[in-house]
Coordinates of C-alpha atoms in Angstrom, one line a residue:
Chain A
M1375 CA 96.3 79.3 98.2
P1376 CA 98.0 76.9 100.7
S1377 CA 95.6 77.8 103.4
A1378 CA 92.5 76.8 101.4
D1379 CA 92.9 73.1 102.3
A1380 CA 94.1 73.7 105.8
P1381 CA 92.4 76.7 107.4
A1382 CA 94.1 76.1 110.7
A1383 CA 97.5 75.6 109.4
S1384 CA 100.3 76.9 111.6
G1385 CA 102.6 79.7 110.4
R1386 CA 105.3 77.0 109.9
A1387 CA 103.0 75.1 107.7
L1388 CA 102.3 78.2 105.8
V1389 CA 106.0 78.9 105.2
Q1390 CA 106.7 75.3 104.3
A1391 CA 103.9 75.7 101.7
A1392 CA 105.3 78.9 100.5
G1393 CA 108.8 77.6 100.6
P1394 CA 110.9 76.5 97.6
G1395 CA 108.7 75.7 94.7
R1396 CA 105.7 77.1 93.1
W1397 CA 104.5 79.3 96.1
E1398 CA 107.8 80.9 96.9
W1399 CA 106.8 84.0 95.0
L1400 CA 104.2 84.6 97.9
R1401 CA 106.9 85.8 100.1
S1402 CA 109.2 87.4 97.6
Q1403 CA 110.4 91.0 97.8
G1404 CA 109.2 91.5 94.2
L1405 CA 105.6 90.7 95.3
G1406 CA 106.0 93.2 98.2
V1407 CA 107.2 95.9 96.0
C1408 CA 104.5 95.3 93.5
C1409 CA 101.8 95.3 96.3
G1410 CA 103.3 98.5 97.7
L1411 CA 103.1 100.3 94.4
A1412 CA 99.8 99.0 93.7
T1413 CA 98.5 100.3 97.2
V1414 CA 100.1 103.7 96.4
L1415 CA 98.3 103.8 93.1
L1416 CA 95.0 102.7 94.3
L1417 CA 95.0 105.1 97.3
A1418 CA 96.0 107.9 95.0
I1419 CA 93.0 107.1 92.7
G1420 CA 90.7 106.8 95.8
S1421 CA 91.8 110.2 97.2
V1422 CA 90.8 111.9 94.0
V1423 CA 87.6 109.9 93.6
M1424 CA 86.5 110.4 97.2
A1425 CA 87.1 114.2 96.9
A1426 CA 85.1 114.3 93.7
T1427 CA 82.3 112.2 95.1
R1428 CA 82.3 113.7 98.6
D1429 CA 78.7 115.0 98.2
G1430 CA 77.7 111.8 96.4
A1431 CA 78.7 108.1 96.6
S1432 CA 81.4 108.9 99.3
A1433 CA 79.1 111.3 101.3
G1434 CA 78.6 109.0 104.3
I1435 CA 82.0 107.9 104.6
G1436 CA 83.9 109.7 107.3
L1437 CA 86.7 109.3 109.9
D1438 CA 88.0 105.7 109.8
D1439 CA 84.8 104.1 108.6
L1440 CA 84.9 101.2 106.1
T1441 CA 81.2 100.2 106.2
G1442 CA 80.3 103.1 104.0
F1443 CA 81.9 101.4 101.1
F1444 CA 79.7 98.4 101.4
L1445 CA 76.4 99.9 102.7
R1446 CA 76.1 101.9 99.3
P1447 CA 78.1 100.0 96.9
S1448 CA 79.1 102.1 94.0
L1449 CA 81.4 102.1 91.0
A1450 CA 83.0 105.1 92.6
H1451 CA 84.4 102.6 95.3
L1452 CA 86.0 100.3 92.8
W1453 CA 89.5 101.5 93.8
F1454 CA 88.6 100.3 97.4
Y1455 CA 87.2 97.0 96.3
A1456 CA 90.4 96.4 94.3
L1457 CA 92.4 97.5 97.3
I1458 CA 91.1 94.8 99.5
P1459 CA 92.8 91.8 97.6
V1460 CA 96.0 93.9 97.2
A1461 CA 96.1 94.7 100.9
A1462 CA 95.3 90.9 101.7
L1463 CA 98.1 89.8 99.4
Y1464 CA 100.4 92.4 100.9
A1465 CA 99.6 91.2 104.4
L1466 CA 100.2 87.5 103.5
N1467 CA 103.5 88.5 101.8
A1468 CA 104.6 90.5 104.9
L1469 CA 103.7 87.7 107.2
L1470 CA 105.4 84.9 105.1
A1471 CA 108.5 86.9 104.5
T1472 CA 108.7 88.0 108.2
W1473 CA 108.3 84.3 109.4
E1474 CA 111.0 83.2 107.0
T1475 CA 113.5 85.9 107.9
V1476 CA 113.0 85.6 111.7
T1477 CA 113.2 81.9 111.8
S1478 CA 116.3 81.7 109.5
R1479 CA 118.1 84.5 111.3
W1480 CA 117.4 82.9 114.8
R1481 CA 118.4 79.5 113.6
A1482 CA 121.7 81.2 112.3
G1483 CA 122.5 82.5 115.9
L1484 CA 121.6 86.2 115.2
R1485 CA 120.5 87.8 118.4
Q1486 CA 121.2 91.4 118.0
P1487 CA 117.8 93.5 118.0
R1488 CA 118.6 95.4 114.9
A1489 CA 118.6 92.0 112.9
Y1490 CA 114.8 91.9 113.8
A1491 CA 114.0 95.6 113.2
A1492 CA 112.3 94.9 109.8
A1493 CA 110.3 92.1 111.3
V1494 CA 109.0 94.3 114.0
M1495 CA 108.0 97.0 111.5
H1496 CA 106.4 94.3 109.4
L1497 CA 104.4 93.2 112.5
A1498 CA 103.5 96.8 113.1
F1499 CA 102.1 97.0 109.5
L1500 CA 100.1 93.8 110.2
V1501 CA 98.7 95.0 113.3
A1502 CA 97.8 98.4 111.7
L1503 CA 95.8 96.5 109.1
L1504 CA 93.9 94.8 112.0
A1505 CA 93.3 98.1 113.4
H1506 CA 91.8 99.4 110.2
L1507 CA 89.4 96.5 110.2
A1508 CA 88.4 96.9 113.7
G1509 CA 88.0 100.6 113.6
G1510 CA 86.5 100.6 110.1
F1511 CA 83.8 98.0 110.8
L1512 CA 83.2 98.1 114.5
A1513 CA 83.5 101.9 115.5
R1514 CA 80.2 103.4 116.7
E1515 CA 79.3 107.1 117.2
G1516 CA 77.5 107.5 120.3
G1517 CA 76.0 111.0 119.7
A1518 CA 76.7 114.4 121.2
W1519 CA 75.8 114.9 124.9
V1520 CA 75.2 118.2 126.7
V1521 CA 76.9 117.9 130.2
S1522 CA 76.0 120.6 132.6
E1523 CA 75.6 120.8 136.4
G1524 CA 73.2 117.8 136.6
W1525 CA 74.1 114.1 136.4
Q1526 CA 73.4 113.0 132.9
P1527 CA 73.9 109.6 131.2
L1528 CA 76.9 109.7 129.1
P1529 CA 77.0 106.4 127.0
A1530 CA 80.0 104.2 127.7
F1531 CA 81.1 106.3 130.7
G1532 CA 78.1 106.0 133.1
E1533 CA 76.8 109.3 134.2
A1534 CA 78.6 112.6 134.0
R1535 CA 78.2 116.1 135.4
L1536 CA 80.2 119.3 134.9
V1537 CA 81.7 120.7 138.1
S1538 CA 83.4 123.7 136.5
L1539 CA 84.4 125.2 133.2
Q1540 CA 87.4 127.5 132.9
V1541 CA 88.4 129.0 129.5
E1542 CA 91.8 130.5 129.1
A1543 CA 91.5 133.3 126.5
L1544 CA 94.1 134.7 124.2
P1545 CA 94.6 138.5 124.0
N1546 CA 92.2 138.5 121.0
G1547 CA 89.6 136.8 122.9
M1548 CA 89.9 133.4 121.2
P1549 CA 90.0 130.4 123.6
R1550 CA 93.5 129.2 124.3
E1551 CA 92.7 126.3 126.6
V1552 CA 89.4 124.9 127.9
H1553 CA 89.5 123.0 131.3
A1554 CA 86.2 121.3 132.0
A1555 CA 86.2 119.5 135.3
V1556 CA 83.8 116.7 135.1
E1557 CA 82.6 114.0 137.5
L1558 CA 81.9 110.5 136.2
R1559 CA 79.7 108.2 138.3
G1560 CA 79.8 104.5 137.3
A1561 CA 77.2 101.9 137.9
D1562 CA 78.6 101.1 141.3
G1563 CA 78.0 104.7 142.3
R1564 CA 81.8 105.4 142.5
V1565 CA 82.5 109.0 141.5
E1566 CA 85.7 110.0 139.6
A1567 CA 87.0 113.4 138.9
V1568 CA 88.3 114.0 135.4
E1569 CA 89.2 116.9 133.2
V1570 CA 88.1 117.4 129.6
G1571 CA 89.6 119.9 127.0
Y1572 CA 90.7 120.2 123.6
N1573 CA 92.9 117.2 122.8
R1574 CA 92.1 115.9 126.3
P1575 CA 89.0 113.5 125.7
L1576 CA 87.5 111.3 128.3
S1577 CA 89.1 108.0 127.5
A1578 CA 88.6 104.5 128.5
G1579 CA 90.1 101.2 127.4
W1580 CA 93.3 102.7 125.8
G1581 CA 91.1 104.9 123.5
N1582 CA 88.5 102.3 122.8
R1583 CA 85.8 104.7 124.2
L1584 CA 86.1 108.4 123.9
A1585 CA 84.1 111.5 124.8
L1586 CA 85.6 114.4 122.9
L1587 CA 85.0 118.1 123.7
S1588 CA 83.0 119.4 120.7
E1589 CA 81.6 122.7 122.0
F1590 CA 81.5 124.6 125.3
G1591 CA 79.5 127.5 126.6
Q1592 CA 76.4 128.0 128.6
V1593 CA 72.9 126.4 128.4
Q1594 CA 69.6 127.2 130.2
V1595 CA 68.9 124.6 132.8
A1596 CA 65.9 123.9 134.9
R1597 CA 66.6 123.2 138.7
L1598 CA 63.9 120.6 139.9
A1599 CA 63.4 119.2 143.2
S1600 CA 61.3 116.6 144.9
G1601 CA 61.9 116.5 148.7
D1602 CA 65.5 116.1 149.4
E1603 CA 66.2 114.9 145.7
G1604 CA 67.2 117.4 143.1
C1605 CA 68.5 117.6 139.5
A1606 CA 69.3 120.1 136.8
L1607 CA 68.2 119.5 133.4
A1608 CA 69.1 121.1 130.0
Q1609 CA 66.7 120.8 127.2
E1610 CA 66.0 117.1 126.0
Q1611 CA 67.7 115.8 129.3
G1612 CA 66.1 113.7 131.9
C1613 CA 66.5 112.5 135.4
L1614 CA 64.9 110.4 138.1
L1615 CA 63.1 112.2 140.7
G1616 CA 60.7 110.6 143.3
G1617 CA 61.1 107.5 141.5
E1618 CA 59.8 108.8 138.3
R1619 CA 61.7 109.8 135.1
I1620 CA 61.4 113.5 134.5
E1621 CA 62.2 115.0 131.1
L1622 CA 62.7 118.5 130.1
L1623 CA 61.3 119.2 126.6
A1624 CA 61.5 123.0 126.2
F1625 CA 61.8 126.4 127.7
A1626 CA 59.7 129.4 126.9
E1627 CA 59.6 133.0 128.0
Q1628 CA 57.4 133.8 130.8
G1629 CA 56.3 137.4 130.6
G1630 CA 58.8 140.2 129.8
A1631 CA 61.2 139.9 132.8
G1632 CA 63.4 137.2 131.2
D1633 CA 61.9 134.6 133.4
R1634 CA 61.3 131.3 131.7
Q1635 CA 59.0 128.4 132.2
A1636 CA 59.8 124.8 131.5
L1637 CA 58.0 122.1 129.6
V1638 CA 58.3 118.8 131.6
R1639 CA 57.2 115.3 130.8
R1640 CA 56.5 112.7 133.4
T1641 CA 54.7 109.4 133.3
G1642 CA 51.1 110.1 134.3
A1643 CA 48.4 107.8 135.5
G1644 CA 48.1 104.6 133.6
G1645 CA 51.7 105.0 132.3
R1646 CA 50.7 107.7 129.7
P1647 CA 53.0 110.6 129.4
E1648 CA 51.9 113.8 131.0
V1649 CA 53.4 117.0 129.5
R1650 CA 53.1 120.2 131.7
W1651 CA 54.5 123.8 131.7
L1652 CA 55.9 124.7 135.0
R1653 CA 56.7 128.2 136.3
A1654 CA 59.4 128.7 138.9
G1655 CA 58.1 127.9 142.3
E1656 CA 55.2 125.8 140.8
M1657 CA 54.7 122.2 141.8
L1658 CA 53.2 119.2 140.2
A1659 CA 52.1 116.1 141.9
L1660 CA 54.0 112.8 141.1
R1661 CA 52.5 109.4 141.1
N1662 CA 53.4 108.5 144.6
G1663 CA 52.0 111.9 145.8
R1664 CA 55.5 113.5 146.1
P1665 CA 55.6 116.9 144.7
L1666 CA 57.8 117.9 141.8
L1667 CA 59.1 121.6 142.2
L1668 CA 60.6 123.8 139.6
V1669 CA 63.0 125.7 141.9
E1670 CA 64.2 128.0 139.1
T1671 CA 65.6 128.2 135.6
A1672 CA 69.0 129.4 135.2
V1673 CA 72.0 129.8 132.9
A1674 CA 74.8 127.4 133.7
P1675 CA 78.1 126.4 132.1
A1676 CA 78.0 123.3 129.8
V1677 CA 80.1 121.2 127.4
L1678 CA 78.9 119.2 124.4
L1679 CA 80.7 115.9 124.4
R1680 CA 80.9 113.6 121.3
V1681 CA 80.9 110.0 122.4
R1682 CA 82.8 107.5 120.1
E1683 CA 83.4 103.8 120.6
T1684 CA 86.2 102.7 118.4
P1685 CA 87.9 99.3 119.0
G1686 CA 90.6 100.1 116.4
N1687 CA 92.2 102.7 118.6
P1688 CA 93.8 100.3 121.2
I1689 CA 95.0 98.1 118.3
A1690 CA 96.4 101.2 116.4
L1691 CA 98.1 102.1 119.6
M1692 CA 99.8 98.7 119.7
A1693 CA 100.9 99.1 116.1
A1694 CA 102.4 102.6 116.9
A1695 CA 104.3 101.2 119.7
L1696 CA 105.7 98.4 117.5
L1697 CA 106.5 100.9 114.6
A1698 CA 108.3 103.1 117.2
I1699 CA 110.2 100.1 118.5
G1700 CA 111.1 99.0 115.0
V1701 CA 112.4 102.5 114.3
G1702 CA 114.4 102.4 117.5
M1703 CA 115.9 99.0 116.5
M1704 CA 116.9 100.6 113.0
W1705 CA 119.0 103.2 115.0
R1706 CA 122.3 101.5 114.5
H1707 CA 121.7 101.3 110.8
L1708 CA 120.4 104.9 110.6
S1709 CA 123.2 106.3 112.7
R1710 CA 125.9 105.5 110.1
G1711 CA 125.4 108.8 108.9
L1712 CA 124.5 110.4 105.5
Chain B
M90 CA 87.0 121.8 115.1
G91 CA 88.5 124.7 117.0
P92 CA 88.2 128.3 115.9
P93 CA 91.0 129.2 113.3
G94 CA 94.0 131.1 114.6
V95 CA 93.4 134.1 112.4
T96 CA 95.2 136.8 114.5
G97 CA 98.1 136.9 116.8
P98 CA 100.5 139.3 118.6
P99 CA 102.2 142.2 116.5
S100 CA 105.0 141.1 114.3
P101 CA 108.2 143.1 114.7
A102 CA 109.5 144.5 111.4
A103 CA 112.9 143.1 112.0
L104 CA 111.4 139.5 112.0
A105 CA 110.8 139.7 108.3
F106 CA 114.3 140.8 107.6
V107 CA 115.7 137.7 109.4
L108 CA 113.7 135.4 107.0
Q109 CA 114.8 137.6 104.0
G110 CA 118.5 137.4 105.3
A111 CA 118.2 133.6 105.3
A112 CA 116.8 133.5 101.8
A113 CA 119.8 135.8 100.6
L114 CA 122.2 133.3 102.2
Y115 CA 120.4 130.4 100.4
L116 CA 120.7 132.5 97.2
V117 CA 124.5 132.9 98.0
A118 CA 124.6 129.1 98.2
L119 CA 123.0 128.8 94.9
L120 CA 125.5 131.2 93.2
A121 CA 128.4 129.3 95.0
T122 CA 127.0 126.1 93.5
L123 CA 127.3 127.6 90.1
L124 CA 130.9 128.7 90.6
R125 CA 132.3 126.1 92.9
P126 CA 129.9 123.6 94.5
A127 CA 132.1 122.9 97.6
W128 CA 131.7 126.6 98.6
A129 CA 127.9 126.4 98.9
R130 CA 127.9 124.5 102.3
A131 CA 128.9 127.5 104.5
P132 CA 126.3 130.0 103.2
L133 CA 123.7 127.0 103.3
A134 CA 124.5 126.3 106.9
L135 CA 124.5 130.1 107.8
G136 CA 121.2 130.6 106.2
A137 CA 119.8 127.6 108.0
A138 CA 121.2 129.0 111.3
L139 CA 119.5 132.2 110.6
H140 CA 116.4 130.4 109.7
V141 CA 116.3 128.6 112.9
G142 CA 116.8 131.9 114.8
W143 CA 113.7 133.2 112.8
S144 CA 111.6 130.2 113.9
L145 CA 112.8 130.6 117.5
W146 CA 111.9 134.2 117.5
R147 CA 108.4 133.6 116.1
G148 CA 107.9 130.7 118.5
L149 CA 108.7 132.9 121.5
L150 CA 106.3 135.7 120.2
I151 CA 103.3 133.3 119.9
G152 CA 104.5 130.9 122.7
F153 CA 104.2 127.9 120.4
L154 CA 105.8 126.1 117.6
P155 CA 105.7 128.5 114.7
L156 CA 103.8 126.3 112.3
T157 CA 100.4 127.9 112.5
N158 CA 100.0 129.4 109.1
K159 CA 101.2 129.2 105.5
T160 CA 104.1 131.4 105.8
E161 CA 105.5 129.4 108.8
S162 CA 104.6 126.2 107.0
F163 CA 106.5 126.7 103.8
A164 CA 109.4 128.3 105.7
G165 CA 109.4 125.2 107.9
A166 CA 109.5 123.0 104.8
A167 CA 112.3 125.1 103.4
L168 CA 114.3 124.9 106.7
A169 CA 113.9 121.1 106.7
V170 CA 115.3 121.0 103.1
A171 CA 118.2 123.3 104.1
L172 CA 119.1 121.2 107.3
V173 CA 119.1 118.0 105.2
G174 CA 121.1 119.8 102.6
V175 CA 123.7 120.8 105.2
I176 CA 123.9 117.3 106.7
A177 CA 123.8 115.3 103.5
F178 CA 126.0 117.9 101.5
R179 CA 127.7 116.8 98.4
P180 CA 129.7 119.1 96.4
A181 CA 128.0 118.4 93.1
R182 CA 126.0 120.8 90.9
A183 CA 123.7 118.1 89.6
Y184 CA 122.7 117.3 93.4
L185 CA 122.8 120.9 94.8
L186 CA 121.0 122.7 92.0
P187 CA 117.7 120.8 92.2
L188 CA 117.9 120.8 96.1
L189 CA 118.6 124.5 96.2
A190 CA 115.9 125.0 93.6
V191 CA 113.2 123.4 95.9
L192 CA 114.6 125.3 98.8
G193 CA 114.3 128.6 96.9
A194 CA 110.9 127.8 95.7
A195 CA 109.5 127.0 99.3
M196 CA 111.2 130.3 100.6
A197 CA 109.6 132.3 97.7
V198 CA 106.2 130.9 98.6
A199 CA 106.8 131.6 102.3
L200 CA 107.9 135.1 101.7
S201 CA 104.9 135.7 99.3
F202 CA 102.3 135.1 102.1
P203 CA 101.5 137.8 104.7
Q204 CA 104.3 137.7 107.4
G205 CA 101.9 138.3 110.3
L206 CA 101.8 136.2 113.5
H207 CA 98.9 133.8 114.3
W208 CA 97.9 132.3 117.5
P209 CA 97.6 128.6 117.2
P210 CA 94.0 127.3 117.4
P211 CA 93.2 125.2 120.4
L212 CA 93.3 121.9 118.5
M213 CA 97.0 122.4 117.8
R214 CA 97.8 122.8 121.6
T215 CA 99.0 119.2 122.2
A216 CA 102.5 117.9 122.5
W217 CA 101.7 115.6 119.5
Y218 CA 101.5 118.5 117.0
P219 CA 104.9 120.0 117.6
A220 CA 106.3 116.4 117.2
H221 CA 104.2 115.5 114.2
V222 CA 104.9 118.4 111.9
P223 CA 108.6 118.8 112.3
L224 CA 109.1 115.1 111.8
S225 CA 107.0 115.2 108.6
F226 CA 109.0 118.3 107.3
L227 CA 112.3 116.5 107.9
A228 CA 111.1 113.4 106.1
Y229 CA 110.0 115.8 103.2
G230 CA 113.6 117.2 103.4
A231 CA 115.1 113.7 103.2
W232 CA 113.1 112.7 100.3
T233 CA 113.6 115.9 98.5
A234 CA 117.4 115.3 98.9
A235 CA 117.0 111.7 97.6
A236 CA 115.3 112.9 94.5
A237 CA 118.1 115.5 94.0
A238 CA 120.4 112.6 94.4
G239 CA 118.3 110.8 91.8
V240 CA 118.7 113.7 89.4
A241 CA 122.5 113.5 90.0
W242 CA 122.6 109.8 89.3
F243 CA 120.7 110.3 86.0
T244 CA 123.3 112.9 85.2
D245 CA 126.5 110.9 85.8
R246 CA 125.4 107.4 86.7
E247 CA 128.0 107.2 89.6
A248 CA 127.2 104.5 92.2
G249 CA 127.7 106.7 95.1
W250 CA 124.4 108.5 94.5
L251 CA 122.5 105.2 94.7
S252 CA 124.0 104.8 98.1
L253 CA 122.9 108.3 99.2
I254 CA 119.5 107.7 97.8
D255 CA 119.2 104.5 99.8
R256 CA 120.3 106.2 103.1
L257 CA 118.1 109.2 102.4
G258 CA 115.1 107.0 101.7
L259 CA 115.7 105.1 104.7
W260 CA 115.9 108.2 107.0
G261 CA 112.8 109.6 105.3
F262 CA 111.0 106.4 106.1
A263 CA 112.1 106.4 109.7
L264 CA 111.1 110.0 110.3
W265 CA 107.8 109.6 108.5
S266 CA 107.0 106.5 110.5
L267 CA 107.6 108.5 113.8
S268 CA 105.6 111.3 112.3
M269 CA 102.7 109.1 111.4
I270 CA 102.7 107.8 115.0
C271 CA 102.4 111.3 116.5
G272 CA 99.8 112.3 114.0
G273 CA 97.9 109.2 114.7
V274 CA 97.8 109.8 118.5
W275 CA 97.0 113.5 117.8
G276 CA 94.1 112.3 115.6
V277 CA 92.7 110.0 118.4
V278 CA 92.8 112.8 121.0
A279 CA 91.5 115.5 118.6
W280 CA 89.0 113.7 116.5
G281 CA 88.5 110.3 118.0
A282 CA 90.2 108.3 115.1
W283 CA 93.9 107.6 114.2
F284 CA 93.0 107.5 110.6
L285 CA 90.6 109.7 108.6
W286 CA 89.3 109.5 105.0
D287 CA 90.9 113.0 104.7
P288 CA 93.0 113.9 101.7
K289 CA 96.0 114.9 103.8
V290 CA 95.9 111.7 105.9
V291 CA 95.4 109.3 102.9
W292 CA 98.4 110.9 101.2
S293 CA 100.4 110.6 104.3
V294 CA 99.5 106.8 104.1
I295 CA 100.5 106.9 100.5
L296 CA 103.9 108.4 101.2
W297 CA 104.4 105.8 103.9
F298 CA 103.7 102.9 101.5
H299 CA 105.9 104.6 98.9
A300 CA 108.7 104.9 101.3
S301 CA 108.3 101.4 102.7
T302 CA 108.3 100.1 99.2
F303 CA 111.3 102.1 98.4
V304 CA 113.6 100.7 101.2
H305 CA 112.9 97.3 99.9
L306 CA 114.2 98.0 96.4
R307 CA 117.8 97.6 97.2
L308 CA 116.9 94.1 98.5
T309 CA 114.8 93.0 95.5
P310 CA 116.9 90.6 93.5
S311 CA 114.9 91.2 90.4
L312 CA 115.8 94.8 90.4
A313 CA 119.5 94.4 91.0
A314 CA 120.2 94.8 87.2
R315 CA 117.9 97.9 87.0
P316 CA 119.7 100.6 89.1
W317 CA 117.7 103.3 87.5
V318 CA 114.6 102.1 89.3
R319 CA 115.8 103.7 92.7
P320 CA 116.5 107.1 91.4
A321 CA 113.3 107.0 89.4
L322 CA 111.2 106.1 92.4
A323 CA 113.0 108.7 94.4
L324 CA 111.9 111.3 91.8
L325 CA 108.4 109.8 92.0
G326 CA 108.5 110.2 95.8
F327 CA 109.2 113.8 95.5
L328 CA 106.2 114.2 93.3
L329 CA 104.1 112.4 95.9
V330 CA 105.5 114.7 98.7
L331 CA 104.4 117.7 96.5
V332 CA 101.0 116.4 96.3
A333 CA 100.8 115.3 99.8
Y334 CA 102.1 118.7 101.0
V335 CA 100.9 121.3 98.6
G336 CA 98.2 119.4 96.5
T337 CA 96.1 118.2 99.2
S338 CA 95.9 121.8 100.6
F339 CA 95.0 123.5 97.5
F340 CA 93.2 120.9 95.2
F341 CA 91.3 118.5 97.3
G342 CA 88.9 120.7 99.1
R343 CA 87.9 120.4 102.8
S344 CA 90.6 118.9 105.1
S345 CA 90.9 118.2 108.7
H346 CA 94.4 119.8 108.3
A347 CA 93.0 123.2 107.3
F348 CA 93.2 125.5 110.3
G349 CA 92.2 128.7 108.6

């Protein structure tokens, strides 16, 4: 490969290296067609293998993940390992052919956008491959988080709380739309109002960070107070009250009237965790002498948000924009009719 | 995933007759093709018009694009084939017969499923879905017509079919690219990823690669002396469409595209 001796070679140098002579095949249409057909064949094999090994070798591979193919190497992933050099050769072929076409057409004085439609689409393909790499190797699942009326940390978004939850129902009772009004609080304390619903996730960084609506409904919450401060916690949530972190571990029935008591954990004397059941109206002394009061337990609306960080999304968006532009530039060619 | 759209508003009895009427007109187009192929265009266009009316009526009843269940899906695919057949009409039996056979098969499947209306599940309620699916179906239609033109080329070896195959292949590629863009954005807002290791999505990518390869065939010097390659790959493309559209729904198990 020409780049083996010159890793920092420019595009021009690559093209020159792949110009007339023994490397010309690298940018040939024939190689592109072979790579395309090989990709079709390998992906077709892969789709069958993945379906057959969904509960085995391919069990942990979901969404746009690529790491699963390497964390648990398997013969079942051979099609994917074969796809890597094919995709690399395909990308190199597209890059070299595009460079050659664009430079020769530009030098020939061609300025009409449609002359560069194919080049833009090739670029979209290359950017889409980058998006696959970024999404496949760098995406992180941030877990599922219950957001109810109290401020709760929402990874990648600061803190969040649910202001209101409206569910539009169809005549048969099924949900038609979900409108969850959420407030986000950043590290600087600034509060932003947003809405979450189906197909309307919280999004930041052009889709780099997402919080997607997973479930909605109602959860049991414990409303706690310490002086002027207060927070509402669902099970397994925590908050800062009176300078201490308070966590709610569980609820339990208190008698037969439907009242509940809450199991809370605080940092006790000597930094040891202290776990206590609290009834409504019952108080607990915090380290600095301030009281912690369980005001009440109640049922409150809540949403379950699935947090995902996926750096492939903004790159894929760029690829999509390029692809759309490329198709637009092809329009003159397409509009000649059938 | 959202709850499946299993029930919907009552379906007027006349609604089923409209689709049956469209099917009857397609049958007339098939008979016309056997007698005199040039006569087939009018009943095909009338059938497509009635078919569009059926889709609009269903859409008004459910307040959404009527692509929420298998009846509507197969009927939508059939409509796309009919529309492409009307636009890219050629009065030749070898071309029209395979095209109308596919159209008839899709209509038969659509009519074989229960005709009830379904509400769309919440995950479908986005602008990206009504853009994604019709574009996909129109691409399927273009590739089906390209395959029919391939059959015609193998029948009479006329160069005109190669030109039609190229143009239909290019149209299919452009439509499919736009469909993939819409589907990718929908994937991001619905599932958090623009690509999923899901049979339907993987086969969508396969179709894109096949189509992008196909549009390069005409420009490949080493294939200039092998004109059979384009018709052959057009036929292969149709087989890939069958797997992507039908096969992934029935033979690959769980899919993010299964909505109940």
